[in-house]
Amino acid sequence: MTSYAEELILPRHNSLGWLIAVSGKQLAEDLDQRLKNIGLSIGVWPTLYALWEQEGLTQTELAERCMTAHYTTTRTLDTLEKMGLVERHPHPTSRRALQIYLTDQGKDLRHSALQQAIACNSDYLARLSHAEARTLIQLLNKAVGTEI
Amino acid sequence: MTSYAEELILPRHNSLGWLIAVSGKQLAEDLDQRLKNIGLSIGVWPTLYALWEQEGLTQTELAERCMTAHYTTTRTLDTLEKMGLVERHPHPTSRRALQIYLTDQGKDLRHSALQQAIACNSDYLARLSHAEARTLIQLLNKAVGTEI
DNA sequence: TATTGTTATACTCTATAACTATA
DNA sequence: TATAGTTATAGAGTATAACAATA
């Protein structure tokens, strides 16, 4: 067990999959807890996050950005609509598509919600220097293939 | 939005939480698919992985290493016992504890299962050099706090 | 015939808590 | 009284597929 490939799986604390799984669980649970303090949850986070970046997306576009199924997007938007945070508007050129917009209340949550996420990230990265943190994010970005 | 903390959350492809979530989903789905080719699934993977590292653990110890709830460990072991891959043995000094051992069939799966995990990791890391991959794992390790 | 979005249904996962038996 | 493990039950999340309306 000495090749490059095997080095990436054993022992446990060297295993990429294990480290990512542990990190994901930790970050998601932490963010969920923090979001609950402001009336949100991890379930609605990806959708709101996408809308804070760009409003007026159709549900299909939202589903792509959140990487969730279209029926999940439908239900998440039902929830967010009931909470008064988003609205479905008729699409200007297609009568079957809908454009999703934030309400004023949804816009108001942006800052405090992003603060919660920043706090999660900072806690997770507490053991790294700023330079190391930037390197980590850059490498994840490169691996995932979303870099520009 | 220019501070170090805010740089770690926006835009999306710079967000640590998003990158980790995407990576985790991708790695878990890929491994699940590959494991199904050899009759396993992602659900039993952490438990088998821990046992391939060390046999004879009690269920409580296994739950700790897999970071799952004790009732999840009970049910996963039920599944693995029905599959003929593990056995519950009486503990030598405690009549209420059980020690978990792999059957020969469970031991035989070790190599091919690890190969599947190695393939997942290699695919995920395909865009990185070996040095970059080692750096990524080292930084994740440091962040999670499991480094020796 | 394909696309956008909704809904019904079932299935898997997980969480809570009660339970047995041991220590 | 605390620990090791099991089980019942309910809830959340997810997957499949059928559906209506529109293109």
Short mmCIF file of C-alpha atoms (C1' of nucleotides) in Angstrom, two decimals:
data_model
loop_
_atom_site.label_atom_id
_atom_site.label_comp_id
_atom_site.label_asym_id
_atom_site.label_seq_id
_atom_site.Cartn_x
_atom_site.Cartn_y
_atom_site.Cartn_z
CA MET A 1 0.00 0.00 0.00
CA THR A 2 2.45 2.65 -1.07
CA SER A 3 1.29 3.90 -4.49
CA TYR A 4 -0.12 7.40 -4.98
CA ALA A 5 -3.64 6.04 -5.43
CA GLU A 6 -3.53 3.90 -2.30
CA GLU A 7 -2.02 6.71 -0.29
CA LEU A 8 -5.27 8.59 -0.98
CA ILE A 9 -7.45 6.00 0.74
CA LEU A 10 -5.52 4.63 3.72
CA PRO A 11 -5.28 5.30 6.56
CA ARG A 12 -8.64 6.83 7.36
CA HIS A 13 -7.41 10.34 8.14
CA ASN A 14 -5.72 10.42 4.72
CA SER A 15 -8.85 9.35 2.88
CA LEU A 16 -10.25 12.09 0.70
CA GLY A 17 -13.78 10.68 0.76
CA TRP A 18 -13.79 10.39 4.53
CA LEU A 19 -12.42 13.91 5.03
CA ILE A 20 -14.96 15.39 2.63
CA ALA A 21 -17.84 13.45 4.22
CA VAL A 22 -16.85 14.53 7.73
CA SER A 23 -16.37 18.13 6.62
CA GLY A 24 -19.69 18.23 4.80
CA LYS A 25 -21.58 16.81 7.76
CA GLN A 26 -19.93 19.22 10.18
CA LEU A 27 -20.53 22.28 7.99
CA ALA A 28 -24.13 21.34 7.18
CA GLU A 29 -25.09 20.65 10.80
CA ASP A 30 -23.41 23.82 11.98
CA LEU A 31 -25.09 25.96 9.32
CA ASP A 32 -28.48 24.35 9.98
CA GLN A 33 -28.20 25.21 13.67
CA ARG A 34 -27.19 28.78 12.97
CA LEU A 35 -29.88 29.30 10.33
CA LYS A 36 -32.54 28.11 12.75
CA ASN A 37 -31.69 31.10 14.93
CA ILE A 38 -32.99 33.35 12.15
CA GLY A 39 -35.97 31.17 11.17
CA LEU A 40 -34.31 29.36 8.27
CA SER A 41 -32.86 25.88 7.74
CA ILE A 42 -30.31 24.12 5.59
CA GLY A 43 -33.14 22.90 3.33
CA VAL A 44 -33.92 26.37 1.99
CA TRP A 45 -30.36 27.63 2.04
CA PRO A 46 -29.20 26.66 -1.49
CA THR A 47 -32.30 28.20 -3.05
CA LEU A 48 -32.05 31.47 -1.14
CA TYR A 49 -28.31 31.60 -1.73
CA ALA A 50 -28.87 31.30 -5.48
CA LEU A 51 -31.56 34.01 -5.40
CA TRP A 52 -29.38 36.37 -3.38
CA GLU A 53 -26.85 35.98 -6.15
CA GLN A 54 -29.39 36.45 -8.91
CA GLU A 55 -33.14 37.01 -8.89
CA GLY A 56 -35.62 36.25 -11.65
CA LEU A 57 -34.38 32.72 -12.33
CA THR A 58 -36.89 30.17 -13.56
CA GLN A 59 -37.46 27.05 -11.47
CA THR A 60 -35.49 24.99 -13.95
CA GLU A 61 -32.55 27.38 -13.70
CA LEU A 62 -32.82 27.36 -9.91
CA ALA A 63 -32.84 23.57 -9.81
CA GLU A 64 -29.69 23.48 -11.94
CA ARG A 65 -27.83 25.95 -9.73
CA CYS A 66 -28.90 24.21 -6.55
CA MET A 67 -28.23 20.83 -8.12
CA THR A 68 -31.50 19.50 -6.82
CA ALA A 69 -34.37 17.69 -8.55
CA HIS A 70 -37.13 19.78 -10.10
CA TYR A 71 -39.74 18.40 -7.68
CA THR A 72 -37.51 19.38 -4.76
CA THR A 73 -37.36 22.91 -6.11
CA THR A 74 -41.14 23.02 -6.37
CA ARG A 75 -41.54 22.02 -2.73
CA THR A 76 -38.78 24.25 -1.43
CA LEU A 77 -40.39 27.22 -3.20
CA ASP A 78 -43.77 26.27 -1.73
CA THR A 79 -42.14 26.46 1.70
CA LEU A 80 -40.38 29.76 0.97
CA GLU A 81 -43.58 31.25 -0.43
CA LYS A 82 -45.51 30.27 2.70
CA MET A 83 -42.74 31.90 4.73
CA GLY A 84 -43.23 35.06 2.68
CA LEU A 85 -39.64 35.11 1.42
CA VAL A 86 -40.10 34.53 -2.32
CA GLU A 87 -42.74 35.05 -5.01
CA ARG A 88 -43.44 33.23 -8.26
CA HIS A 89 -43.98 35.71 -11.08
CA PRO A 90 -45.28 34.95 -14.56
CA HIS A 91 -42.47 34.73 -17.10
CA PRO A 92 -42.52 37.62 -19.62
CA THR A 93 -42.21 35.44 -22.72
CA SER A 94 -43.28 31.93 -21.67
CA ARG A 95 -46.64 31.21 -20.12
CA ARG A 96 -45.48 27.90 -18.66
CA ALA A 97 -42.30 29.16 -16.97
CA LEU A 98 -42.16 31.11 -13.70
CA GLN A 99 -39.61 33.62 -12.52
CA ILE A 100 -38.67 33.59 -8.86
CA TYR A 101 -38.15 36.83 -6.98
CA LEU A 102 -37.33 37.62 -3.37
CA THR A 103 -39.80 39.59 -1.30
CA ASP A 104 -38.50 42.51 0.75
CA GLN A 105 -38.46 40.16 3.72
CA GLY A 106 -36.39 37.67 1.72
CA LYS A 107 -33.95 40.39 0.73
CA ASP A 108 -33.67 41.58 4.31
CA LEU A 109 -32.50 38.15 5.45
CA ARG A 110 -29.53 38.16 3.08
CA HIS A 111 -27.03 39.88 5.32
CA SER A 112 -27.74 37.99 8.52
CA ALA A 113 -27.91 34.65 6.69
CA LEU A 114 -24.58 35.23 4.95
CA GLN A 115 -23.10 36.15 8.33
CA GLN A 116 -24.16 32.74 9.64
CA ALA A 117 -22.49 31.01 6.71
CA ILE A 118 -19.35 33.09 7.11
CA ALA A 119 -19.23 32.10 10.78
CA CYS A 120 -19.46 28.40 9.82
CA ASN A 121 -16.68 28.71 7.30
CA SER A 122 -14.49 30.63 9.71
CA ASP A 123 -14.99 28.03 12.42
CA TYR A 124 -14.19 25.21 10.03
CA LEU A 125 -11.06 27.02 8.80
CA ALA A 126 -9.94 28.14 12.26
CA ARG A 127 -6.92 25.81 12.27
CA LEU A 128 -5.63 27.13 8.92
CA SER A 129 -3.83 30.33 8.08
CA HIS A 130 -5.55 32.66 5.63
CA ALA A 131 -3.12 31.59 2.92
CA GLU A 132 -3.83 27.91 3.61
CA ALA A 133 -7.57 28.54 3.54
CA ARG A 134 -7.29 30.25 0.16
CA THR A 135 -5.21 27.37 -1.15
CA LEU A 136 -7.78 24.84 0.10
CA ILE A 137 -10.63 26.63 -1.62
CA GLN A 138 -8.64 27.07 -4.80
CA LEU A 139 -7.81 23.36 -4.90
CA LEU A 140 -11.41 22.30 -4.21
CA ASN A 141 -12.51 24.66 -6.93
CA LYS A 142 -10.04 23.18 -9.37
CA ALA A 143 -11.04 19.60 -8.46
CA VAL A 144 -14.75 20.29 -8.82
CA GLY A 145 -14.06 22.02 -12.12
CA THR A 146 -16.06 25.19 -11.53
CA GLU A 147 -13.07 27.50 -11.76
CA ILE A 148 -13.24 30.19 -14.39
CA MET B 1 -17.61 42.43 0.30
CA THR B 2 -13.83 42.35 0.36
CA SER B 3 -12.83 41.04 3.80
CA TYR B 4 -11.22 37.63 4.24
CA ALA B 5 -14.37 36.20 5.80
CA GLU B 6 -16.64 37.44 3.04
CA GLU B 7 -14.23 36.28 0.38
CA LEU B 8 -14.91 32.76 1.71
CA ILE B 9 -18.62 32.88 0.94
CA LEU B 10 -19.09 34.84 -2.28
CA PRO B 11 -19.22 34.21 -5.12
CA ARG B 12 -20.62 30.69 -5.15
CA HIS B 13 -17.57 28.96 -6.61
CA ASN B 14 -15.46 30.47 -3.81
CA SER B 15 -17.80 29.27 -1.10
CA LEU B 16 -16.24 26.58 1.05
CA GLY B 17 -19.59 25.13 2.11
CA TRP B 18 -20.82 24.90 -1.44
CA LEU B 19 -17.60 23.30 -2.69
CA ILE B 20 -17.61 20.75 0.12
CA ALA B 21 -21.31 19.95 -0.39
CA VAL B 22 -20.86 19.47 -4.13
CA SER B 23 -17.74 17.38 -3.62
CA GLY B 24 -19.39 15.22 -0.99
CA LYS B 25 -22.44 14.57 -3.12
CA GLN B 26 -20.33 13.73 -6.16
CA LEU B 27 -18.01 11.39 -4.26
CA ALA B 28 -20.84 9.64 -2.39
CA GLU B 29 -22.95 9.06 -5.51
CA ASP B 30 -19.95 7.83 -7.47
CA LEU B 31 -18.86 5.45 -4.72
CA ASP B 32 -22.41 4.18 -4.22
CA GLN B 33 -22.65 3.34 -7.93
CA ARG B 34 -19.30 1.58 -7.95
CA LEU B 35 -20.01 -0.36 -4.76
CA LYS B 36 -23.28 -1.64 -6.19
CA ASN B 37 -21.23 -3.41 -8.86
CA ILE B 38 -19.77 -5.59 -6.10
CA GLY B 39 -22.99 -6.02 -4.12
CA LEU B 40 -22.35 -3.25 -1.59
CA SER B 41 -23.63 0.30 -1.06
CA ILE B 42 -22.58 3.56 0.51
CA GLY B 43 -24.69 2.70 3.56
CA VAL B 44 -22.42 -0.15 4.65
CA TRP B 45 -19.19 1.43 3.49
CA PRO B 46 -18.14 3.33 6.64
CA THR B 47 -18.70 0.26 8.81
CA LEU B 48 -16.79 -2.11 6.54
CA TYR B 49 -14.05 0.46 6.07
CA ALA B 50 -13.59 0.70 9.85
CA LEU B 51 -13.54 -3.09 10.19
CA TRP B 52 -11.00 -3.51 7.39
CA GLU B 53 -8.81 -1.16 9.39
CA GLN B 54 -9.42 -2.95 12.67
CA GLU B 55 -11.56 -5.95 13.64
CA GLY B 56 -12.96 -6.79 17.03
CA LEU B 57 -14.39 -3.35 17.75
CA THR B 58 -17.50 -3.13 19.90
CA GLN B 59 -20.61 -1.55 18.41
CA THR B 60 -20.07 1.58 20.45
CA GLU B 61 -16.51 1.89 19.15
CA LEU B 62 -17.72 1.28 15.60
CA ALA B 63 -20.41 3.95 15.95
CA GLU B 64 -17.78 6.44 17.12
CA ARG B 65 -15.43 5.72 14.23
CA CYS B 66 -18.23 5.85 11.66
CA MET B 67 -19.69 8.91 13.35
CA THR B 68 -23.16 7.43 13.18
CA ALA B 69 -25.83 6.94 15.83
CA HIS B 70 -25.81 3.71 17.83
CA TYR B 71 -29.17 2.62 16.37
CA THR B 72 -27.79 3.14 12.86
CA THR B 73 -24.87 0.88 13.71
CA THR B 74 -27.26 -1.80 15.00
CA ARG B 75 -29.23 -1.78 11.74
CA THR B 76 -26.19 -1.61 9.48
CA LEU B 77 -24.72 -4.62 11.28
CA ASP B 78 -28.05 -6.46 10.91
CA THR B 79 -27.77 -5.86 7.17
CA LEU B 80 -24.12 -6.91 7.01
CA GLU B 81 -24.83 -10.04 9.07
CA LYS B 82 -27.65 -11.03 6.71
CA MET B 83 -25.23 -10.50 3.81
CA GLY B 84 -22.82 -12.85 5.56
CA LEU B 85 -20.05 -10.26 5.77
CA VAL B 86 -19.72 -9.74 9.54
CA GLU B 87 -20.40 -11.64 12.76
CA ARG B 88 -21.22 -10.45 16.27
CA HIS B 89 -19.11 -12.27 18.85
CA PRO B 90 -19.55 -12.20 22.61
CA HIS B 91 -17.12 -9.84 24.30
CA PRO B 92 -14.48 -11.64 26.39
CA THR B 93 -14.94 -9.54 29.53
CA SER B 94 -18.38 -7.89 29.21
CA ARG B 95 -21.55 -9.87 28.73
CA ARG B 96 -23.45 -6.87 27.39
CA ALA B 97 -20.91 -5.76 24.75
CA LEU B 98 -20.34 -7.43 21.38
CA GLN B 99 -17.24 -7.60 19.25
CA ILE B 100 -17.63 -7.33 15.50
CA TYR B 101 -15.55 -9.49 13.18
CA LEU B 102 -15.44 -9.90 9.42
CA THR B 103 -16.29 -13.26 7.89
CA ASP B 104 -13.95 -14.65 5.24
CA GLN B 105 -16.38 -13.29 2.67
CA GLY B 106 -16.18 -9.86 4.29
CA LYS B 107 -12.39 -10.00 4.28
CA ASP B 108 -12.36 -11.05 0.61
CA LEU B 109 -14.27 -7.91 -0.39
CA ARG B 110 -11.63 -5.61 1.07
CA HIS B 111 -9.39 -5.34 -1.96
CA SER B 112 -12.06 -4.84 -4.61
CA ALA B 113 -13.98 -2.38 -2.43
CA LEU B 114 -10.89 -0.30 -1.75
CA GLN B 115 -10.18 -0.31 -5.48
CA GLN B 116 -13.60 1.25 -6.06
CA ALA B 117 -12.90 3.97 -3.50
CA ILE B 118 -9.48 4.61 -5.00
CA ALA B 119 -11.10 5.00 -8.42
CA CYS B 120 -13.55 7.57 -7.01
CA ASN B 121 -10.80 9.57 -5.39
CA SER B 122 -8.66 9.44 -8.52
CA ASP B 123 -11.53 10.65 -10.67
CA TYR B 124 -12.30 13.48 -8.28
CA LEU B 125 -8.64 14.50 -8.16
CA ALA B 126 -8.05 14.10 -11.89
CA ARG B 127 -7.66 17.84 -12.47
CA LEU B 128 -4.99 18.17 -9.77
CA SER B 129 -1.32 17.24 -9.82
CA HIS B 130 -0.17 14.68 -7.28
CA ALA B 131 1.43 17.43 -5.24
CA GLU B 132 -1.79 19.47 -5.29
CA ALA B 133 -3.82 16.43 -4.26
CA ARG B 134 -1.50 15.79 -1.30
CA THR B 135 -1.77 19.45 -0.30
CA LEU B 136 -5.58 19.32 -0.50
CA ILE B 137 -5.75 16.25 1.73
CA GLN B 138 -3.26 17.69 4.17
CA LEU B 139 -5.26 20.92 4.46
CA LEU B 140 -8.57 19.10 4.90
CA ASN B 141 -6.92 16.97 7.53
CA LYS B 142 -5.65 20.02 9.35
CA ALA B 143 -9.03 21.76 9.17
CA VAL B 144 -10.94 18.73 10.45
CA GLY B 145 -8.40 18.36 13.21
CA THR B 146 -7.67 14.65 12.86
CA GLU B 147 -4.00 15.12 12.00
CA ILE B 148 -1.56 13.33 14.21
"C1'" DT C 1 -43.34 15.71 -29.22
"C1'" DA C 2 -40.64 18.23 -25.74
"C1'" DT C 3 -40.61 21.40 -21.82
"C1'" DT C 4 -42.16 23.59 -17.28
"C1'" DG C 5 -43.91 22.75 -13.27
"C1'" DT C 6 -47.04 20.01 -9.90
"C1'" DT C 7 -48.49 16.14 -7.41
"C1'" DA C 8 -49.15 11.21 -5.66
"C1'" DT C 9 -46.79 7.53 -3.92
"C1'" DA C 10 -43.37 4.94 -2.01
"C1'" DC C 11 -38.95 4.28 -0.18
"C1'" DT C 12 -34.86 5.32 2.39
"C1'" DC C 13 -32.63 7.84 6.26
"C1'" DT C 14 -32.64 9.72 10.40
"C1'" DA C 15 -34.32 11.15 15.09
"C1'" DT C 16 -36.69 10.27 19.50
"C1'" DA C 17 -37.45 7.61 22.91
"C1'" DA C 18 -38.71 3.48 25.18
"C1'" DC C 19 -37.01 -1.06 26.14
"C1'" DT C 20 -33.92 -5.28 27.81
"C1'" DA C 21 -29.83 -6.78 29.78
"C1'" DT C 22 -25.96 -6.07 31.97
"C1'" DA C 23 -22.30 -3.26 34.90
"C1'" DT D 1 -27.52 4.70 38.26
"C1'" DA D 2 -24.99 4.23 33.97
"C1'" DT D 3 -23.76 1.56 29.85
"C1'" DA D 4 -24.42 -1.67 25.55
"C1'" DG D 5 -27.39 -2.72 22.42
"C1'" DT D 6 -32.27 -3.32 20.34
"C1'" DT D 7 -36.58 -1.90 18.69
"C1'" DA D 8 -40.96 0.91 17.71
"C1'" DT D 9 -42.49 4.91 15.80
"C1'" DA D 10 -42.54 9.04 13.47
"C1'" DG D 11 -40.55 12.45 10.61
"C1'" DA D 12 -37.59 14.29 6.95
"C1'" DG D 13 -35.69 13.76 2.69
"C1'" DT D 14 -35.52 11.66 -1.84
"C1'" DA D 15 -36.87 8.95 -5.99
"C1'" DT D 16 -40.30 7.39 -9.54
"C1'" DA D 17 -43.56 8.33 -12.28
"C1'" DA D 18 -47.84 10.19 -13.72
"C1'" DC D 19 -50.12 14.47 -14.63
"C1'" DA D 20 -51.70 19.29 -16.64
"C1'" DA D 21 -50.47 23.11 -19.21
"C1'" DT D 22 -47.75 25.13 -22.62
"C1'" DA D 23 -44.25 25.33 -26.50
#
